[in-house]
mmCIF file of C-alpha atoms in Angstrom:
data_model
loop_
_atom_site.group_PDB
_atom_site.id
_atom_site.type_symbol
_atom_site.label_atom_id
_atom_site.label_comp_id
_atom_site.label_asym_id
_atom_site.label_seq_id
_atom_site.Cartn_x
_atom_site.Cartn_y
_atom_site.Cartn_z
ATOM 1 C CA MET J 788 92.411 38.624 -6.803
ATOM 2 C CA THR J 789 92.054 34.863 -6.734
ATOM 3 C CA THR J 790 90.785 33.387 -10.002
ATOM 4 C CA ILE J 791 88.506 30.433 -10.645
ATOM 5 C CA HIS J 792 91.507 28.706 -12.261
ATOM 6 C CA GLU J 793 93.424 28.910 -8.960
ATOM 7 C CA VAL J 794 90.442 27.521 -7.057
ATOM 8 C CA ALA J 795 90.275 24.581 -9.490
ATOM 9 C CA GLN J 796 93.988 23.877 -9.054
ATOM 10 C CA TYR J 797 93.753 24.039 -5.260
ATOM 11 C CA ALA J 798 90.753 21.668 -5.184
ATOM 12 C CA GLN J 799 92.295 19.430 -7.877
ATOM 13 C CA VAL J 800 89.182 19.647 -10.053
ATOM 14 C CA SER J 801 88.360 21.179 -13.411
ATOM 15 C CA ILE J 802 87.289 24.795 -13.914
ATOM 16 C CA ALA J 803 83.954 23.448 -15.186
ATOM 17 C CA THR J 804 83.387 21.644 -11.887
ATOM 18 C CA VAL J 805 84.020 24.823 -9.887
ATOM 19 C CA SER J 806 81.627 26.669 -12.193
ATOM 20 C CA ARG J 807 78.910 24.027 -11.718
ATOM 21 C CA TYR J 808 79.331 24.240 -7.956
ATOM 22 C CA LEU J 809 79.109 28.049 -7.940
ATOM 23 C CA ASN J 810 76.026 28.027 -10.170
ATOM 24 C CA ASP J 811 74.304 25.351 -8.050
ATOM 25 C CA THR J 812 73.756 23.082 -11.022
ATOM 26 C CA ALA J 813 73.670 19.298 -10.949
ATOM 27 C CA GLY J 814 76.638 17.001 -11.314
ATOM 28 C CA VAL J 815 78.919 17.910 -8.371
ATOM 29 C CA ARG J 816 79.438 15.018 -5.957
ATOM 30 C CA PRO J 817 79.335 15.841 -2.204
ATOM 31 C CA GLU J 818 83.039 15.065 -1.693
ATOM 32 C CA THR J 819 83.998 17.197 -4.699
ATOM 33 C CA GLY J 820 81.765 20.019 -3.431
ATOM 34 C CA ARG J 821 83.521 19.839 -0.079
ATOM 35 C CA ARG J 822 86.943 20.268 -1.721
ATOM 36 C CA VAL J 823 85.694 23.239 -3.753
ATOM 37 C CA ARG J 824 84.245 24.888 -0.631
ATOM 38 C CA GLU J 825 87.531 24.435 1.209
ATOM 39 C CA ALA J 826 89.456 25.902 -1.725
ATOM 40 C CA ILE J 827 87.148 28.924 -1.891
ATOM 41 C CA ALA J 828 87.570 29.527 1.845
ATOM 42 C CA ALA J 829 91.347 29.004 1.832
ATOM 43 C CA LEU J 830 91.919 31.319 -1.132
ATOM 44 C CA ASP J 831 89.252 33.867 -0.126
ATOM 45 C CA PHE J 832 87.758 33.590 -3.593
ATOM 46 C CA GLN J 833 85.050 36.151 -4.472
ATOM 47 C CA PRO J 834 83.027 35.226 -7.584
ATOM 48 C CA ASN J 835 82.201 37.968 -10.058
ATOM 49 C CA GLN J 836 78.505 38.198 -9.253
ATOM 50 C CA ILE J 837 77.640 40.517 -12.157
ATOM 51 C CA GLY J 838 79.203 38.200 -14.698
ATOM 52 C CA ARG J 839 77.568 35.168 -13.144
ATOM 53 C CA SER J 840 74.166 36.870 -13.171
ATOM 54 C CA LEU J 841 74.430 37.679 -16.860
ATOM 55 C CA LYS J 842 75.566 34.184 -17.725
ATOM 56 C CA THR J 843 73.212 32.146 -15.528
ATOM 57 C CA ALA J 844 70.195 34.480 -15.245
ATOM 58 C CA SER J 845 70.621 34.135 -11.464
ATOM 59 C CA THR J 846 71.570 36.862 -9.002
ATOM 60 C CA ARG J 847 72.121 34.386 -6.132
ATOM 61 C CA ALA J 848 70.003 36.752 -4.031
ATOM 62 C CA LEU J 849 66.677 36.289 -2.254
ATOM 63 C CA GLY J 850 64.286 39.051 -1.223
ATOM 64 C CA ILE J 851 62.136 39.331 1.883
ATOM 65 C CA VAL J 852 59.400 41.879 2.681
ATOM 66 C CA ILE J 853 58.271 42.182 6.309
ATOM 67 C CA PRO J 854 55.760 44.591 7.866
ATOM 68 C CA SER J 855 58.147 46.305 10.281
ATOM 69 C CA LEU J 856 61.489 46.082 12.039
ATOM 70 C CA GLU J 857 59.993 47.532 15.239
ATOM 71 C CA ASN J 858 58.502 44.152 16.113
ATOM 72 C CA PRO J 859 61.321 41.732 17.084
ATOM 73 C CA VAL J 860 59.321 38.772 15.780
ATOM 74 C CA PHE J 861 60.016 39.828 12.185
ATOM 75 C CA ALA J 862 63.714 40.354 12.864
ATOM 76 C CA GLN J 863 63.886 36.749 14.114
ATOM 77 C CA ALA J 864 62.232 35.526 10.927
ATOM 78 C CA VAL J 865 64.718 37.486 8.798
ATOM 79 C CA SER J 866 67.560 35.926 10.789
ATOM 80 C CA GLY J 867 66.300 32.407 10.022
ATOM 81 C CA PHE J 868 65.671 33.307 6.385
ATOM 82 C CA ASP J 869 69.219 34.667 6.044
ATOM 83 C CA ALA J 870 70.743 31.575 7.692
ATOM 84 C CA ALA J 871 69.010 29.229 5.249
ATOM 85 C CA ALA J 872 69.926 31.420 2.272
ATOM 86 C CA ARG J 873 73.604 31.629 3.234
ATOM 87 C CA ARG J 874 73.735 27.887 3.765
ATOM 88 C CA ARG J 875 72.853 27.515 0.078
ATOM 89 C CA GLY J 876 75.184 30.305 -1.102
ATOM 90 C CA TYR J 877 72.606 33.097 -1.447
ATOM 91 C CA SER J 878 72.561 36.637 -0.096
ATOM 92 C CA VAL J 879 69.430 38.443 1.132
ATOM 93 C CA MET J 880 67.789 41.774 0.291
ATOM 94 C CA MET J 881 65.196 43.033 2.790
ATOM 95 C CA THR J 882 62.631 45.827 2.920
ATOM 96 C CA THR J 883 59.506 46.708 4.936
ATOM 97 C CA SER J 884 55.893 47.547 4.113
ATOM 98 C CA GLU J 885 54.873 49.259 7.401
ATOM 99 C CA TYR J 886 51.508 47.474 7.198
ATOM 100 C CA ASP J 887 50.625 49.528 4.123
ATOM 101 C CA GLN J 888 49.383 47.615 1.074
ATOM 102 C CA HIS J 889 50.627 50.251 -1.373
ATOM 103 C CA ARG J 890 54.120 50.156 0.154
ATOM 104 C CA GLU J 891 53.917 46.379 0.088
ATOM 105 C CA ILE J 892 53.306 46.406 -3.669
ATOM 106 C CA GLU J 893 56.154 48.883 -4.203
ATOM 107 C CA ALA J 894 58.515 46.731 -2.109
ATOM 108 C CA VAL J 895 57.687 43.611 -4.124
ATOM 109 C CA GLU J 896 58.121 45.466 -7.413
ATOM 110 C CA THR J 897 61.497 46.840 -6.294
ATOM 111 C CA LEU J 898 62.856 43.430 -5.332
ATOM 112 C CA LEU J 899 61.586 41.865 -8.548
ATOM 113 C CA ARG J 900 63.347 44.598 -10.544
ATOM 114 C CA TYR J 901 66.561 43.490 -8.853
ATOM 115 C CA GLN J 902 65.781 40.031 -10.256
ATOM 116 C CA VAL J 903 65.932 38.168 -6.959
ATOM 117 C CA ASP J 904 65.862 34.403 -7.348
ATOM 118 C CA GLY J 905 63.060 34.048 -4.796
ATOM 119 C CA LEU J 906 60.970 36.205 -2.499
ATOM 120 C CA ALA J 907 59.396 35.810 0.943
ATOM 121 C CA LEU J 908 56.634 38.131 2.034
ATOM 122 C CA THR J 909 54.401 38.794 4.997
ATOM 123 C CA ALA J 910 51.444 40.140 3.039
ATOM 124 C CA THR J 911 48.770 42.371 4.498
ATOM 125 C CA ARG J 912 46.382 39.587 3.582
ATOM 126 C CA SER J 913 47.173 36.300 1.854
ATOM 127 C CA ASP J 914 44.151 36.775 -0.388
ATOM 128 C CA ALA J 915 45.263 40.244 -1.593
ATOM 129 C CA PRO J 916 44.931 39.923 -5.395
ATOM 130 C CA VAL J 917 47.395 42.566 -6.624
ATOM 131 C CA VAL J 918 50.482 41.252 -4.856
ATOM 132 C CA ARG J 919 49.610 37.606 -5.469
ATOM 133 C CA GLU J 920 49.025 38.193 -9.175
ATOM 134 C CA ARG J 921 52.323 40.044 -9.500
ATOM 135 C CA LEU J 922 54.187 37.254 -7.734
ATOM 136 C CA ALA J 923 52.440 34.569 -9.768
ATOM 137 C CA ALA J 924 53.385 36.341 -13.014
ATOM 138 C CA ASN J 925 57.056 36.364 -12.023
ATOM 139 C CA ARG J 926 59.108 33.222 -12.600
ATOM 140 C CA ALA J 927 60.932 33.453 -9.258
ATOM 141 C CA PRO J 928 59.440 31.206 -6.549
ATOM 142 C CA TYR J 929 57.884 32.906 -3.526
ATOM 143 C CA THR J 930 56.662 31.963 -0.063
ATOM 144 C CA LEU J 931 54.330 33.824 2.267
ATOM 145 C CA ILE J 932 55.337 33.847 5.938
ATOM 146 C CA TYR J 933 52.959 34.205 8.911
ATOM 147 C CA ASN J 934 50.006 34.559 6.531
ATOM 148 C CA GLU J 935 46.980 32.277 6.505
ATOM 149 C CA PRO J 936 46.831 29.563 3.829
ATOM 150 C CA THR J 937 43.880 29.900 1.471
ATOM 151 C CA PRO J 938 42.364 27.328 -0.917
ATOM 152 C CA ASP J 939 44.255 28.849 -3.864
ATOM 153 C CA GLU J 940 47.394 29.935 -1.966
ATOM 154 C CA ARG J 941 49.405 27.127 -0.422
ATOM 155 C CA ALA J 942 52.954 28.559 -0.542
ATOM 156 C CA VAL J 943 52.810 29.573 3.120
ATOM 157 C CA VAL J 944 54.893 28.979 6.260
ATOM 158 C CA THR J 945 53.034 29.865 9.444
ATOM 159 C CA VAL J 946 51.412 28.596 12.650
ATOM 160 C CA ASP J 947 47.735 27.871 13.263
ATOM 161 C CA ASN J 948 46.843 31.330 14.555
ATOM 162 C CA ALA J 949 43.253 30.469 15.447
ATOM 163 C CA ALA J 950 44.216 27.365 17.428
ATOM 164 C CA ALA J 951 46.973 29.288 19.219
ATOM 165 C CA ALA J 952 44.578 32.062 20.255
ATOM 166 C CA ALA J 953 42.120 29.436 21.488
ATOM 167 C CA VAL J 954 44.822 28.051 23.788
ATOM 168 C CA ALA J 955 45.302 31.549 25.227
ATOM 169 C CA ALA J 956 41.555 31.819 25.898
ATOM 170 C CA GLU J 957 41.446 28.385 27.532
ATOM 171 C CA HIS J 958 44.372 29.300 29.801
ATOM 172 C CA LEU J 959 42.577 32.408 31.067
ATOM 173 C CA VAL J 960 39.326 30.505 31.639
ATOM 174 C CA GLU J 961 41.194 27.778 33.533
ATOM 175 C CA LEU J 962 42.452 30.518 35.886
ATOM 176 C CA GLY J 963 38.830 31.425 36.629
ATOM 177 C CA HIS J 964 38.387 34.484 34.422
ATOM 178 C CA ARG J 965 34.915 34.936 32.959
ATOM 179 C CA ARG J 966 34.973 38.532 31.697
ATOM 180 C CA LEU J 967 37.512 38.580 28.886
ATOM 181 C CA ALA J 968 38.546 41.093 26.236
ATOM 182 C CA MET J 969 40.998 41.363 23.352
ATOM 183 C CA ILE J 970 43.138 44.239 22.099
ATOM 184 C CA THR J 971 44.322 43.703 18.540
ATOM 185 C CA GLY J 972 46.110 45.487 15.745
ATOM 186 C CA ARG J 973 43.978 46.722 12.855
ATOM 187 C CA LEU J 974 42.172 43.663 11.538
ATOM 188 C CA ALA J 975 42.040 45.038 7.986
ATOM 189 C CA GLU J 976 45.852 45.245 7.978
ATOM 190 C CA SER J 977 46.618 41.691 9.061
ATOM 191 C CA ASP J 978 44.980 38.355 8.316
ATOM 192 C CA ARG J 979 46.998 36.952 11.236
ATOM 193 C CA ALA J 980 45.278 39.312 13.672
ATOM 194 C CA SER J 981 41.900 38.391 12.178
ATOM 195 C CA ARG J 982 42.499 34.677 12.678
ATOM 196 C CA ARG J 983 43.702 35.251 16.255
ATOM 197 C CA ARG J 984 40.517 37.200 16.935
ATOM 198 C CA ASP J 985 38.439 34.369 15.439
ATOM 199 C CA GLY J 986 40.220 31.735 17.507
ATOM 200 C CA PHE J 987 39.924 33.683 20.759
ATOM 201 C CA VAL J 988 36.258 34.614 20.312
ATOM 202 C CA GLY J 989 35.366 31.126 19.074
ATOM 203 C CA ALA J 990 36.970 29.385 22.047
ATOM 204 C CA ILE J 991 35.113 31.593 24.520
ATOM 205 C CA ALA J 992 31.815 30.875 22.745
ATOM 206 C CA ARG J 993 32.483 27.108 22.881
ATOM 207 C CA LEU J 994 33.100 27.428 26.622
ATOM 208 C CA GLY J 995 29.682 29.058 27.025
ATOM 209 C CA LEU J 996 30.964 32.422 28.265
ATOM 210 C CA PRO J 997 29.844 35.931 27.275
ATOM 211 C CA ALA J 998 31.385 37.227 24.039
ATOM 212 C CA PRO J 999 34.583 39.188 24.735
ATOM 213 C CA GLN J 1000 34.956 42.829 23.839
ATOM 214 C CA VAL J 1001 37.406 43.335 20.973
ATOM 215 C CA ARG J 1002 39.188 46.662 20.463
ATOM 216 C CA GLU J 1003 41.490 47.606 17.584
ATOM 217 C CA VAL J 1004 44.555 49.839 17.899
ATOM 218 C CA ASP J 1005 47.431 50.793 15.644
ATOM 219 C CA PHE J 1006 50.185 48.168 15.428
ATOM 220 C CA SER J 1007 52.650 50.746 16.805
ATOM 221 C CA ALA J 1008 50.829 50.365 20.183
ATOM 222 C CA ARG J 1009 51.126 54.129 20.734
ATOM 223 C CA ASP J 1010 47.359 54.562 21.124
ATOM 224 C CA VAL J 1011 46.715 51.725 23.548
ATOM 225 C CA ARG J 1012 45.974 53.716 26.742
ATOM 226 C CA PRO J 1013 42.729 55.429 25.569
ATOM 227 C CA VAL J 1014 41.357 52.049 24.490
ATOM 228 C CA LEU J 1015 42.414 50.459 27.762
ATOM 229 C CA GLU J 1016 40.749 53.234 29.751
ATOM 230 C CA GLN J 1017 37.497 52.610 27.848
ATOM 231 C CA LEU J 1018 37.654 48.873 28.546
ATOM 232 C CA LEU J 1019 38.540 49.212 32.227
ATOM 233 C CA GLY J 1020 36.634 52.367 33.083
ATOM 234 C CA THR J 1021 33.769 50.644 34.976
ATOM 235 C CA PRO J 1022 35.115 48.339 37.718
ATOM 236 C CA ALA J 1023 31.865 46.352 38.042
ATOM 237 C CA THR J 1024 31.844 45.254 34.395
ATOM 238 C CA ARG J 1025 35.433 45.572 33.278
ATOM 239 C CA PRO J 1026 37.224 42.470 31.993
ATOM 240 C CA THR J 1027 39.520 40.659 34.371
ATOM 241 C CA ALA J 1028 41.786 39.326 31.626
ATOM 242 C CA LEU J 1029 43.045 40.600 28.273
ATOM 243 C CA PHE J 1030 44.442 38.806 25.230
ATOM 244 C CA CYS J 1031 46.654 40.929 22.959
ATOM 245 C CA SER J 1032 47.303 39.992 19.347
ATOM 246 C CA ASN J 1033 51.069 40.491 19.723
ATOM 247 C CA ASP J 1034 53.634 40.900 22.484
ATOM 248 C CA ARG J 1035 54.338 44.571 21.755
ATOM 249 C CA LEU J 1036 50.686 45.378 22.401
ATOM 250 C CA ALA J 1037 50.705 43.230 25.554
ATOM 251 C CA ILE J 1038 53.766 45.016 26.955
ATOM 252 C CA ALA J 1039 52.189 48.396 26.147
ATOM 253 C CA VAL J 1040 48.961 47.290 27.871
ATOM 254 C CA ILE J 1041 50.832 46.274 31.035
ATOM 255 C CA GLY J 1042 52.642 49.621 31.111
ATOM 256 C CA ALA J 1043 49.390 51.542 30.615
ATOM 257 C CA ALA J 1044 47.623 49.481 33.286
ATOM 258 C CA ASN J 1045 50.384 50.254 35.781
ATOM 259 C CA ARG J 1046 50.070 53.966 35.057
ATOM 260 C CA MET J 1047 46.323 53.675 35.659
ATOM 261 C CA GLY J 1048 47.021 52.269 39.138
ATOM 262 C CA LEU J 1049 46.205 48.663 38.253
ATOM 263 C CA ARG J 1050 48.439 45.734 39.117
ATOM 264 C CA VAL J 1051 49.113 42.900 36.692
ATOM 265 C CA PRO J 1052 48.027 40.159 37.298
ATOM 266 C CA ARG J 1053 46.325 40.905 40.639
ATOM 267 C CA ASP J 1054 43.831 43.322 39.036
ATOM 268 C CA ILE J 1055 43.964 42.112 35.435
ATOM 269 C CA SER J 1056 45.756 39.268 33.628
ATOM 270 C CA VAL J 1057 47.428 39.810 30.249
ATOM 271 C CA VAL J 1058 48.414 37.308 27.549
ATOM 272 C CA GLY J 1059 50.472 38.182 24.455
ATOM 273 C CA PHE J 1060 51.295 36.451 21.207
ATOM 274 C CA ASP J 1061 54.713 35.900 19.532
ATOM 275 C CA GLY J 1062 57.096 34.801 22.284
ATOM 276 C CA ILE J 1063 59.697 37.553 21.823
ATOM 277 C CA ASP J 1064 62.731 37.329 24.103
ATOM 278 C CA LEU J 1065 62.005 40.716 25.699
ATOM 279 C CA ALA J 1066 58.771 39.292 27.105
ATOM 280 C CA ARG J 1067 60.832 37.089 29.445
ATOM 281 C CA GLU J 1068 62.678 40.091 30.896
ATOM 282 C CA PHE J 1069 59.694 42.385 31.321
ATOM 283 C CA VAL J 1070 58.242 42.806 34.835
ATOM 284 C CA PRO J 1071 55.956 41.006 35.199
ATOM 285 C CA SER J 1072 57.228 38.484 32.697
ATOM 286 C CA LEU J 1073 54.657 37.961 29.982
ATOM 287 C CA THR J 1074 52.510 34.896 29.441
ATOM 288 C CA THR J 1075 52.570 34.516 25.670
ATOM 289 C CA VAL J 1076 51.898 32.208 22.756
ATOM 290 C CA VAL J 1077 55.303 31.312 21.311
ATOM 291 C CA GLN J 1078 55.619 30.939 17.562
ATOM 292 C CA PRO J 1079 58.958 29.733 16.103
ATOM 293 C CA SER J 1080 59.820 32.862 14.124
ATOM 294 C CA TYR J 1081 63.404 31.862 13.307
ATOM 295 C CA ASP J 1082 62.169 28.520 11.989
ATOM 296 C CA ILE J 1083 59.420 30.212 9.977
ATOM 297 C CA GLY J 1084 62.021 32.295 8.137
ATOM 298 C CA TYR J 1085 64.369 29.342 7.720
ATOM 299 C CA ALA J 1086 61.656 27.059 6.341
ATOM 300 C CA ALA J 1087 60.480 29.758 3.911
ATOM 301 C CA ALA J 1088 63.928 30.190 2.359
ATOM 302 C CA LYS J 1089 64.488 26.434 2.212
ATOM 303 C CA ALA J 1090 61.132 25.816 0.514
ATOM 304 C CA MET J 1091 61.685 28.390 -2.225
ATOM 305 C CA LEU J 1092 65.242 27.217 -2.898
ATOM 306 C CA ASP J 1093 64.033 23.623 -3.049
ATOM 307 C CA ARG J 1094 61.442 24.676 -5.642
ATOM 308 C CA ARG J 1095 64.103 26.548 -7.584
ATOM 309 C CA ALA J 1096 66.160 23.355 -7.619
ATOM 310 C CA GLY J 1097 63.248 21.462 -9.177
ATOM 311 C CA GLN J 1098 61.909 19.849 -6.002
ATOM 312 C CA ASP J 1099 58.281 19.959 -4.881
ATOM 313 C CA PRO J 1100 58.214 20.694 -1.132
ATOM 314 C CA THR J 1101 55.019 20.018 0.777
ATOM 315 C CA MET J 1102 53.098 23.242 1.319
ATOM 316 C CA PRO J 1103 51.734 24.885 3.377
ATOM 317 C CA VAL J 1104 54.130 24.391 6.281
ATOM 318 C CA ILE J 1105 52.312 24.731 9.621
ATOM 319 C CA LEU J 1106 54.847 24.842 12.459
ATOM 320 C CA PRO J 1107 54.041 24.121 16.124
ATOM 321 C CA PHE J 1108 53.331 26.792 18.735
ATOM 322 C CA SER J 1109 53.283 26.657 22.538
ATOM 323 C CA LEU J 1110 52.095 28.688 25.504
ATOM 324 C CA ARG J 1111 54.838 30.076 27.754
ATOM 325 C CA ILE J 1112 53.472 30.815 31.215
ATOM 326 C CA GLY J 1113 54.878 33.964 32.803
ATOM 327 C CA GLU J 1114 53.960 36.218 35.703
ATOM 328 C CA SER J 1115 51.292 38.277 33.897
ATOM 329 C CA THR J 1116 48.450 35.771 34.374
ATOM 330 C CA ALA J 1117 46.876 34.483 37.594
ATOM 331 C CA PRO J 1118 43.448 34.036 39.176
ATOM 332 C CA LEU J 1119 41.819 37.400 39.917
ATOM 333 C CA GLY J 1120 43.143 38.851 43.171
ATOM 334 C CA GLN J 1121 46.312 36.797 43.128
ATOM 335 C CA ASP J 1122 49.843 37.536 42.028
ATOM 336 C CA GLY J 1123 51.527 35.426 39.369
ATOM 337 C CA PRO J 1124 54.238 32.841 40.007
ATOM 338 C CA THR J 1125 57.480 34.240 41.396
ATOM 339 C CA THR J 1126 59.338 32.702 38.455
ATOM 340 C CA PRO J 1127 58.015 31.992 34.963
ATOM 341 C CA ARG J 1128 57.227 28.413 34.044
ATOM 342 C CA PRO J 1129 58.493 28.131 30.468
ATOM 343 C CA VAL J 1130 56.615 25.790 28.172
ATOM 344 C CA CYS J 1131 58.534 26.192 24.929
ATOM 345 C CA PRO J 1132 59.295 24.129 21.861
ATOM 346 C CA PRO J 1133 62.829 22.740 21.624
ATOM 347 C CA GLN J 1134 65.558 24.880 20.137
ATOM 348 C CA SER J 1135 65.515 25.190 16.366
ATOM 349 C CA ASN J 1136 66.957 22.215 14.523
ATOM 350 C CA GLU J 1137 67.904 23.490 11.085
ATOM 351 C CA ALA J 1138 68.635 19.979 9.823
ATOM 352 C CA MET J 1139 64.966 19.102 10.239
ATOM 353 C CA LEU J 1140 63.721 22.009 8.110
#
C-alpha cells in the first residue's frame, strides 16, 4: 500500500503538508494542494481513516436523513449532498425516517453515534423539539433541508413553499377554473405540506373564490382513489382542477382519474409539486412546481462544511422555484398542449453554491 511518505515525495512536499491537506486544516496553498491531490490520484493513496479519526476527532463523513427513497425528489437531494461532500473530501452516510418522528429520532441518534462531522435532515417539522434539541446539543453542524425556517431555526435550505403553491393556484385560475381542491400528504407529518396548503388556500381566498376542499392521504399515495371518488362523486359540484402536494400524489391522481373514466385535463386539470423527471415522461405530462432538489442537497452540505471550517454562511438559504407547464392542465373541456412548455430554472451551477 502507498504510504503518506511516498505521496510527499511524489508531490515534492513535506509529510506534514500532506497531513494538513488530508485533515483539511489551514496552511496549504492552492498550488501545493493541487500537487498533493495529483500525487494521491497517481499513487492511488488510501488514507487510514480509523487512525485519522482518532487523531483529528474527525470521521470525514457526513450524515443525511430523508423521509423516503420512494420519492425521487429526495434521491436528487442526496445526489447533490454527496457531490458537495465528495468535492471537499467527505463521504456520506444516509438513512430514512419513513415520515415517522420516532424513526427520525433513532436515525439521528444512530448517525451521531457514528460521529459524523455534520448532518442534514428533512425533519417531520422544523419546530420538533426533540430532534432539534439533540442536534443543538451535538457539536457537529447540521442543516435542515426542505423544512420551513422558524424564528429560532435558521439553518435551513429550502424553497418558499407557500409562494410556490400560490403560483400553482394562480395558474389554475388563469385557465378559468373556479372550483378547486387539493390532495395532500398528512399535514401532521410534514411542515412542507402544511405550508403548501396555506399558500394554495390563501391565494384562492385573495382571488375571491370559494375555499377549496382539502383532503389528506398517506404519502405513499396508495389510498388516493377513495379520496378522489369522494371529491369527484357529484358532477355538478365537483372541482375542475386539483393541486397535489407532491408529484407522486399527482401521478397517482391522474391514474385514478383515468380508471374512473375521466380525462385529464379535459375533465379535470392536475398540478403537482417537486418537478421530478418522471413527470415529464408521464402521459399526460405533468404541470408541476419545480424545486431545485439537487441544489438543495448541495447547498446544505456546503453550508455545514463552511461552518465546520469556521465560516459563517448566510442562513436560511431560500432557493428559487418555477412552474413547468405540461399537458395535465387546460381550460375545462379542452385538452392540454400537444407538447409541454418547460419553464425551468437553469441547470445547477455548483460554483455558485
